Amino acid sequence: MLGYDDKRNFFRMMVNSVCELKIKDEESTRGIQAVCKDISASGMSFELAEESVELGTLINVHIESTNSQIPSLTADTKVVRCDLIDENSCSVGVEIIEMK
C-alpha cells in the first residue's frame, strides 16, 4: 500500500517554471520574477529573490504556458508561509484565492 505522508487535501505537481508576480503590499504593487516549484488545486510555492514576504500579502501570479494545448495560469493568492533560503532569497507558500 502506498502511504500518504504529506496529509494534504490535494497532491502537488512539481512544475519548476518561471512566473511573474505582482506583489500588493501596503506601499504599492510591484512586479518581480520567481520560480514556481509546485502547484496543487489549493495553493503553490515559489522561490524569489527577496529577504522575506509578510504573511497575508496578496500576490497575483502568472505562469505563461509554453504549450498551445495548455492555457496559461493566472491566480490571485495570499501568502501563508515564507521560509528563508539564504540572505537574498526565500521560499513562499501561497493559498489560491481565485483562478482567472
mmCIF file of N, CA and C in Angstrom:
data_model
loop_
_atom_site.group_PDB
_atom_site.id
_atom_site.type_symbol
_atom_site.label_atom_id
_atom_site.label_comp_id
_atom_site.label_asym_id
_atom_site.label_seq_id
_atom_site.Cartn_x
_atom_site.Cartn_y
_atom_site.Cartn_z
ATOM 1 N N MET A 1 0.840 -1.199 0.000
ATOM 2 C CA MET A 1 0.000 0.000 0.000
ATOM 3 C C MET A 1 0.877 1.252 0.000
ATOM 4 N N LEU A 2 0.517 2.206 -0.815
ATOM 5 C CA LEU A 2 1.252 3.460 -0.861
ATOM 6 C C LEU A 2 0.819 4.340 0.293
ATOM 7 N N GLY A 3 1.778 4.977 0.940
ATOM 8 C CA GLY A 3 1.466 5.876 2.044
ATOM 9 C C GLY A 3 1.219 7.287 1.560
ATOM 10 N N TYR A 4 0.536 8.038 2.328
ATOM 11 C CA TYR A 4 0.280 9.441 2.018
ATOM 12 C C TYR A 4 0.728 10.244 3.216
ATOM 13 N N ASP A 5 2.062 10.393 3.334
ATOM 14 C CA ASP A 5 2.670 11.023 4.500
ATOM 15 C C ASP A 5 2.438 12.521 4.565
ATOM 16 N N ASP A 6 2.182 13.137 3.422
ATOM 17 C CA ASP A 6 2.068 14.588 3.383
ATOM 18 C C ASP A 6 0.785 15.092 4.050
ATOM 19 N N LYS A 7 -0.258 14.289 4.100
ATOM 20 C CA LYS A 7 -1.535 14.619 4.742
ATOM 21 C C LYS A 7 -2.168 15.889 4.169
ATOM 22 N N ARG A 8 -2.021 16.100 2.885
ATOM 23 C CA ARG A 8 -2.608 17.264 2.232
ATOM 24 C C ARG A 8 -3.929 16.877 1.592
ATOM 25 N N ASN A 9 -4.769 17.881 1.359
ATOM 26 C CA ASN A 9 -6.043 17.637 0.690
ATOM 27 C C ASN A 9 -5.874 17.371 -0.798
ATOM 28 N N PHE A 10 -4.835 17.940 -1.404
ATOM 29 C CA PHE A 10 -4.602 17.781 -2.839
ATOM 30 C C PHE A 10 -3.134 17.443 -3.067
ATOM 31 N N PHE A 11 -2.864 16.598 -4.044
ATOM 32 C CA PHE A 11 -1.493 16.266 -4.392
ATOM 33 C C PHE A 11 -0.832 17.449 -5.080
ATOM 34 N N ARG A 12 0.483 17.561 -4.906
ATOM 35 C CA ARG A 12 1.240 18.622 -5.552
ATOM 36 C C ARG A 12 1.832 18.139 -6.860
ATOM 37 N N MET A 13 1.873 19.047 -7.832
ATOM 38 C CA MET A 13 2.513 18.767 -9.106
ATOM 39 C C MET A 13 3.766 19.640 -9.180
ATOM 40 N N MET A 14 4.916 19.026 -9.376
ATOM 41 C CA MET A 14 6.166 19.761 -9.485
ATOM 42 C C MET A 14 6.213 20.418 -10.862
ATOM 43 N N VAL A 15 6.504 21.732 -10.911
ATOM 44 C CA VAL A 15 6.496 22.422 -12.196
ATOM 45 C C VAL A 15 7.816 23.110 -12.539
ATOM 46 N N ASN A 16 8.471 23.740 -11.596
ATOM 47 C CA ASN A 16 9.753 24.408 -11.808
ATOM 48 C C ASN A 16 9.710 25.361 -13.003
ATOM 49 N N SER A 17 8.728 26.279 -13.007
ATOM 50 C CA SER A 17 8.514 27.217 -14.111
ATOM 51 C C SER A 17 8.696 28.659 -13.655
ATOM 52 N N VAL A 18 9.196 29.475 -14.568
ATOM 53 C CA VAL A 18 9.306 30.912 -14.292
ATOM 54 C C VAL A 18 7.904 31.491 -14.203
ATOM 55 N N CYS A 19 7.676 32.374 -13.237
ATOM 56 C CA CYS A 19 6.375 33.022 -13.104
ATOM 57 C C CYS A 19 6.570 34.511 -12.834
ATOM 58 N N GLU A 20 5.572 35.285 -13.208
ATOM 59 C CA GLU A 20 5.564 36.730 -12.968
ATOM 60 C C GLU A 20 4.653 37.003 -11.787
ATOM 61 N N LEU A 21 5.161 37.733 -10.803
ATOM 62 C CA LEU A 21 4.384 38.064 -9.611
ATOM 63 C C LEU A 21 4.106 39.553 -9.562
ATOM 64 N N LYS A 22 2.911 39.908 -9.096
ATOM 65 C CA LYS A 22 2.581 41.289 -8.760
ATOM 66 C C LYS A 22 2.279 41.274 -7.269
ATOM 67 N N ILE A 23 3.232 41.766 -6.482
ATOM 68 C CA ILE A 23 3.111 41.756 -5.028
ATOM 69 C C ILE A 23 2.405 43.032 -4.592
ATOM 70 N N LYS A 24 1.294 42.874 -3.882
ATOM 71 C CA LYS A 24 0.489 44.008 -3.428
ATOM 72 C C LYS A 24 0.713 44.187 -1.928
ATOM 73 N N ASP A 25 1.628 45.104 -1.570
ATOM 74 C CA ASP A 25 1.838 45.374 -0.150
ATOM 75 C C ASP A 25 1.293 46.751 0.209
ATOM 76 N N GLU A 26 1.547 47.202 1.433
ATOM 77 C CA GLU A 26 0.952 48.460 1.920
ATOM 78 C C GLU A 26 1.309 49.665 1.057
ATOM 79 N N GLU A 27 2.569 49.710 0.592
ATOM 80 C CA GLU A 27 3.022 50.891 -0.133
ATOM 81 C C GLU A 27 2.593 50.917 -1.590
ATOM 82 N N SER A 28 2.670 49.763 -2.272
ATOM 83 C CA SER A 28 2.443 49.772 -3.711
ATOM 84 C C SER A 28 2.251 48.354 -4.241
ATOM 85 N N THR A 29 2.148 48.271 -5.556
ATOM 86 C CA THR A 29 2.157 46.985 -6.250
ATOM 87 C C THR A 29 3.428 46.961 -7.082
ATOM 88 N N ARG A 30 4.215 45.884 -6.930
ATOM 89 C CA ARG A 30 5.465 45.798 -7.679
ATOM 90 C C ARG A 30 5.569 44.444 -8.352
ATOM 91 N N GLY A 31 6.224 44.432 -9.489
ATOM 92 C CA GLY A 31 6.398 43.205 -10.240
ATOM 93 C C GLY A 31 7.752 42.585 -9.985
ATOM 94 N N ILE A 32 7.794 41.255 -9.972
ATOM 95 C CA ILE A 32 9.042 40.528 -9.767
ATOM 96 C C ILE A 32 8.915 39.158 -10.418
ATOM 97 N N GLN A 33 10.030 38.596 -10.842
ATOM 98 C CA GLN A 33 10.035 37.245 -11.384
ATOM 99 C C GLN A 33 10.405 36.261 -10.290
ATOM 100 N N ALA A 34 9.854 35.052 -10.373
ATOM 101 C CA ALA A 34 10.147 33.992 -9.413
ATOM 102 C C ALA A 34 10.132 32.665 -10.148
ATOM 103 N N VAL A 35 10.428 31.597 -9.418
ATOM 104 C CA VAL A 35 10.353 30.248 -9.980
ATOM 105 C C VAL A 35 9.315 29.470 -9.191
ATOM 106 N N CYS A 36 8.241 29.078 -9.866
ATOM 107 C CA CYS A 36 7.197 28.273 -9.240
ATOM 108 C C CYS A 36 7.727 26.851 -9.121
ATOM 109 N N LYS A 37 7.749 26.325 -7.900
ATOM 110 C CA LYS A 37 8.285 24.991 -7.654
ATOM 111 C C LYS A 37 7.217 23.912 -7.728
ATOM 112 N N ASP A 38 6.037 24.197 -7.202
ATOM 113 C CA ASP A 38 4.963 23.211 -7.257
ATOM 114 C C ASP A 38 3.615 23.906 -7.161
ATOM 115 N N ILE A 39 2.591 23.158 -7.565
ATOM 116 C CA ILE A 39 1.237 23.705 -7.555
ATOM 117 C C ILE A 39 0.261 22.579 -7.242
ATOM 118 N N SER A 40 -0.802 22.930 -6.520
ATOM 119 C CA SER A 40 -1.881 21.978 -6.253
ATOM 120 C C SER A 40 -3.193 22.700 -6.526
ATOM 121 N N ALA A 41 -4.302 22.070 -6.258
ATOM 122 C CA ALA A 41 -5.608 22.678 -6.500
ATOM 123 C C ALA A 41 -5.869 23.866 -5.586
ATOM 124 N N SER A 42 -5.195 23.927 -4.442
ATOM 125 C CA SER A 42 -5.486 25.000 -3.484
ATOM 126 C C SER A 42 -4.321 25.941 -3.204
ATOM 127 N N GLY A 43 -3.136 25.662 -3.761
ATOM 128 C CA GLY A 43 -2.005 26.538 -3.478
ATOM 129 C C GLY A 43 -0.812 26.237 -4.351
ATOM 130 N N MET A 44 0.269 26.981 -4.111
ATOM 131 C CA MET A 44 1.518 26.779 -4.840
ATOM 132 C C MET A 44 2.663 27.330 -4.021
ATOM 133 N N SER A 45 3.868 26.982 -4.413
ATOM 134 C CA SER A 45 5.041 27.554 -3.767
ATOM 135 C C SER A 45 6.012 28.014 -4.840
ATOM 136 N N PHE A 46 6.775 29.046 -4.500
ATOM 137 C CA PHE A 46 7.771 29.558 -5.425
ATOM 138 C C PHE A 46 8.933 30.129 -4.646
ATOM 139 N N GLU A 47 10.066 30.252 -5.336
ATOM 140 C CA GLU A 47 11.264 30.860 -4.764
ATOM 141 C C GLU A 47 11.481 32.200 -5.434
ATOM 142 N N LEU A 48 11.822 33.200 -4.625
ATOM 143 C CA LEU A 48 12.076 34.512 -5.196
ATOM 144 C C LEU A 48 13.230 35.207 -4.510
ATOM 145 N N ALA A 49 13.827 36.161 -5.190
ATOM 146 C CA ALA A 49 14.985 36.894 -4.694
ATOM 147 C C ALA A 49 14.521 38.044 -3.809
ATOM 148 N N GLU A 50 14.003 37.694 -2.643
ATOM 149 C CA GLU A 50 13.558 38.650 -1.636
ATOM 150 C C GLU A 50 13.998 38.107 -0.288
ATOM 151 N N GLU A 51 14.239 38.992 0.647
ATOM 152 C CA GLU A 51 14.588 38.567 2.004
ATOM 153 C C GLU A 51 13.426 37.832 2.654
ATOM 154 N N SER A 52 12.237 38.385 2.495
ATOM 155 C CA SER A 52 11.025 37.749 3.023
ATOM 156 C C SER A 52 9.798 38.450 2.444
ATOM 157 N N VAL A 53 8.658 37.787 2.580
ATOM 158 C CA VAL A 53 7.377 38.365 2.197
ATOM 159 C C VAL A 53 6.457 38.157 3.396
ATOM 160 N N GLU A 54 5.796 39.203 3.816
ATOM 161 C CA GLU A 54 4.948 39.153 5.007
ATOM 162 C C GLU A 54 3.737 38.242 4.801
ATOM 163 N N LEU A 55 3.404 37.472 5.834
ATOM 164 C CA LEU A 55 2.223 36.613 5.784
ATOM 165 C C LEU A 55 0.981 37.460 5.539
ATOM 166 N N GLY A 56 0.082 36.970 4.706
ATOM 167 C CA GLY A 56 -1.139 37.698 4.384
ATOM 168 C C GLY A 56 -1.015 38.608 3.177
ATOM 169 N N THR A 57 0.203 38.797 2.663
ATOM 170 C CA THR A 57 0.407 39.635 1.484
ATOM 171 C C THR A 57 -0.317 39.033 0.285
ATOM 172 N N LEU A 58 -0.987 39.870 -0.495
ATOM 173 C CA LEU A 58 -1.687 39.413 -1.692
ATOM 174 C C LEU A 58 -0.733 39.461 -2.880
ATOM 175 N N ILE A 59 -0.719 38.368 -3.660
ATOM 176 C CA ILE A 59 0.164 38.272 -4.829
ATOM 177 C C ILE A 59 -0.634 37.739 -6.010
ATOM 178 N N ASN A 60 -0.530 38.438 -7.140
ATOM 179 C CA ASN A 60 -1.104 37.935 -8.384
ATOM 180 C C ASN A 60 0.008 37.170 -9.085
ATOM 181 N N VAL A 61 -0.253 35.899 -9.436
ATOM 182 C CA VAL A 61 0.737 35.022 -10.058
ATOM 183 C C VAL A 61 0.317 34.735 -11.497
ATOM 184 N N HIS A 62 1.273 34.845 -12.418
ATOM 185 C CA HIS A 62 1.009 34.496 -13.819
ATOM 186 C C HIS A 62 2.107 33.557 -14.296
ATOM 187 N N ILE A 63 1.703 32.383 -14.799
ATOM 188 C CA ILE A 63 2.639 31.425 -15.388
ATOM 189 C C ILE A 63 2.243 31.259 -16.845
ATOM 190 N N GLU A 64 3.128 31.669 -17.731
ATOM 191 C CA GLU A 64 2.880 31.582 -19.171
ATOM 192 C C GLU A 64 3.089 30.144 -19.630
ATOM 193 N N SER A 65 2.151 29.629 -20.379
ATOM 194 C CA SER A 65 2.258 28.265 -20.897
ATOM 195 C C SER A 65 3.178 28.235 -22.109
ATOM 196 N N THR A 66 3.974 27.183 -22.202
ATOM 197 C CA THR A 66 4.837 27.002 -23.366
ATOM 198 C C THR A 66 4.226 26.003 -24.350
ATOM 199 N N ASN A 67 3.017 25.521 -24.031
ATOM 200 C CA ASN A 67 2.334 24.528 -24.852
ATOM 201 C C ASN A 67 0.986 25.093 -25.287
ATOM 202 N N SER A 68 0.701 25.066 -26.585
ATOM 203 C CA SER A 68 -0.558 25.633 -27.081
ATOM 204 C C SER A 68 -1.783 24.851 -26.596
ATOM 205 N N GLN A 69 -1.600 23.624 -26.144
ATOM 206 C CA GLN A 69 -2.705 22.799 -25.662
ATOM 207 C C GLN A 69 -3.048 23.081 -24.190
ATOM 208 N N ILE A 70 -2.147 23.753 -23.476
ATOM 209 C CA ILE A 70 -2.347 24.038 -22.053
ATOM 210 C C ILE A 70 -2.434 25.548 -21.871
ATOM 211 N N PRO A 71 -3.512 26.053 -21.270
ATOM 212 C CA PRO A 71 -3.639 27.507 -21.096
ATOM 213 C C PRO A 71 -2.678 28.042 -20.038
ATOM 214 N N SER A 72 -2.342 29.323 -20.151
ATOM 215 C CA SER A 72 -1.543 29.988 -19.129
ATOM 216 C C SER A 72 -2.351 30.066 -17.845
ATOM 217 N N LEU A 73 -1.664 30.215 -16.727
ATOM 218 C CA LEU A 73 -2.328 30.268 -15.426
ATOM 219 C C LEU A 73 -2.169 31.659 -14.827
ATOM 220 N N THR A 74 -3.253 32.230 -14.355
ATOM 221 C CA THR A 74 -3.232 33.483 -13.610
ATOM 222 C C THR A 74 -4.106 33.295 -12.383
ATOM 223 N N ALA A 75 -3.570 33.674 -11.211
ATOM 224 C CA ALA A 75 -4.318 33.469 -9.967
ATOM 225 C C ALA A 75 -4.011 34.566 -8.962
ATOM 226 N N ASP A 76 -5.033 34.937 -8.194
ATOM 227 C CA ASP A 76 -4.843 35.801 -7.038
ATOM 228 C C ASP A 76 -4.581 34.889 -5.853
ATOM 229 N N THR A 77 -3.523 35.197 -5.088
ATOM 230 C CA THR A 77 -3.115 34.329 -3.985
ATOM 231 C C THR A 77 -2.826 35.138 -2.729
ATOM 232 N N LYS A 78 -2.681 34.416 -1.610
ATOM 233 C CA LYS A 78 -2.334 35.043 -0.333
ATOM 234 C C LYS A 78 -1.207 34.241 0.308
ATOM 235 N N VAL A 79 -0.181 34.926 0.800
ATOM 236 C CA VAL A 79 0.982 34.276 1.413
ATOM 237 C C VAL A 79 0.585 33.630 2.739
ATOM 238 N N VAL A 80 0.875 32.319 2.858
ATOM 239 C CA VAL A 80 0.599 31.591 4.098
ATOM 240 C C VAL A 80 1.879 31.056 4.748
ATOM 241 N N ARG A 81 3.001 31.109 3.990
ATOM 242 C CA ARG A 81 4.276 30.625 4.522
ATOM 243 C C ARG A 81 5.409 31.337 3.806
ATOM 244 N N CYS A 82 6.462 31.667 4.548
ATOM 245 C CA CYS A 82 7.660 32.253 3.961
ATOM 246 C C CYS A 82 8.866 31.750 4.749
ATOM 247 N N ASP A 83 9.747 31.002 4.068
ATOM 248 C CA ASP A 83 10.939 30.438 4.696
ATOM 249 C C ASP A 83 12.180 31.004 4.024
ATOM 250 N N LEU A 84 13.123 31.450 4.823
ATOM 251 C CA LEU A 84 14.379 31.992 4.321
ATOM 252 C C LEU A 84 15.222 30.862 3.728
ATOM 253 N N ILE A 85 15.689 31.037 2.493
ATOM 254 C CA ILE A 85 16.593 30.068 1.866
ATOM 255 C C ILE A 85 18.029 30.481 2.148
ATOM 256 N N ASP A 86 18.342 31.735 1.873
ATOM 257 C CA ASP A 86 19.628 32.338 2.225
ATOM 258 C C ASP A 86 19.374 33.826 2.423
ATOM 259 N N GLU A 87 20.412 34.615 2.555
ATOM 260 C CA GLU A 87 20.200 36.031 2.878
ATOM 261 C C GLU A 87 19.545 36.832 1.761
ATOM 262 N N ASN A 88 19.486 36.272 0.553
ATOM 263 C CA ASN A 88 18.916 37.004 -0.575
ATOM 264 C C ASN A 88 17.696 36.359 -1.212
ATOM 265 N N SER A 89 17.212 35.234 -0.682
ATOM 266 C CA SER A 89 16.061 34.578 -1.305
ATOM 267 C C SER A 89 15.228 33.823 -0.275
ATOM 268 N N CYS A 90 13.972 33.581 -0.653
ATOM 269 C CA CYS A 90 13.060 32.869 0.241
ATOM 270 C C CYS A 90 12.139 31.964 -0.555
ATOM 271 N N SER A 91 11.550 31.008 0.145
ATOM 272 C CA SER A 91 10.550 30.110 -0.416
ATOM 273 C C SER A 91 9.204 30.549 0.144
ATOM 274 N N VAL A 92 8.251 30.796 -0.741
ATOM 275 C CA VAL A 92 6.948 31.325 -0.340
ATOM 276 C C VAL A 92 5.859 30.330 -0.694
ATOM 277 N N GLY A 93 4.982 30.045 0.257
ATOM 278 C CA GLY A 93 3.806 29.219 0.016
ATOM 279 C C GLY A 93 2.587 30.106 0.012
ATOM 280 N N VAL A 94 1.739 29.936 -1.003
ATOM 281 C CA VAL A 94 0.543 30.766 -1.109
ATOM 282 C C VAL A 94 -0.700 29.904 -1.248
ATOM 283 N N GLU A 95 -1.803 30.442 -0.769
ATOM 284 C CA GLU A 95 -3.114 29.840 -0.946
ATOM 285 C C GLU A 95 -3.775 30.516 -2.146
ATOM 286 N N ILE A 96 -4.359 29.735 -3.035
ATOM 287 C CA ILE A 96 -5.050 30.307 -4.196
ATOM 288 C C ILE A 96 -6.415 30.811 -3.755
ATOM 289 N N ILE A 97 -6.637 32.112 -3.978
ATOM 290 C CA ILE A 97 -7.927 32.729 -3.629
ATOM 291 C C ILE A 97 -8.876 32.641 -4.818
ATOM 292 N N GLU A 98 -8.343 32.962 -6.019
ATOM 293 C CA GLU A 98 -9.178 32.941 -7.220
ATOM 294 C C GLU A 98 -8.315 32.679 -8.442
ATOM 295 N N MET A 99 -8.778 31.751 -9.288
ATOM 296 C CA MET A 99 -8.139 31.494 -10.578
ATOM 297 C C MET A 99 -8.816 32.379 -11.615
ATOM 298 N N LYS A 100 -8.046 32.918 -12.524
ATOM 299 C CA LYS A 100 -8.611 33.823 -13.534
ATOM 300 C C LYS A 100 -8.548 33.193 -14.896
#
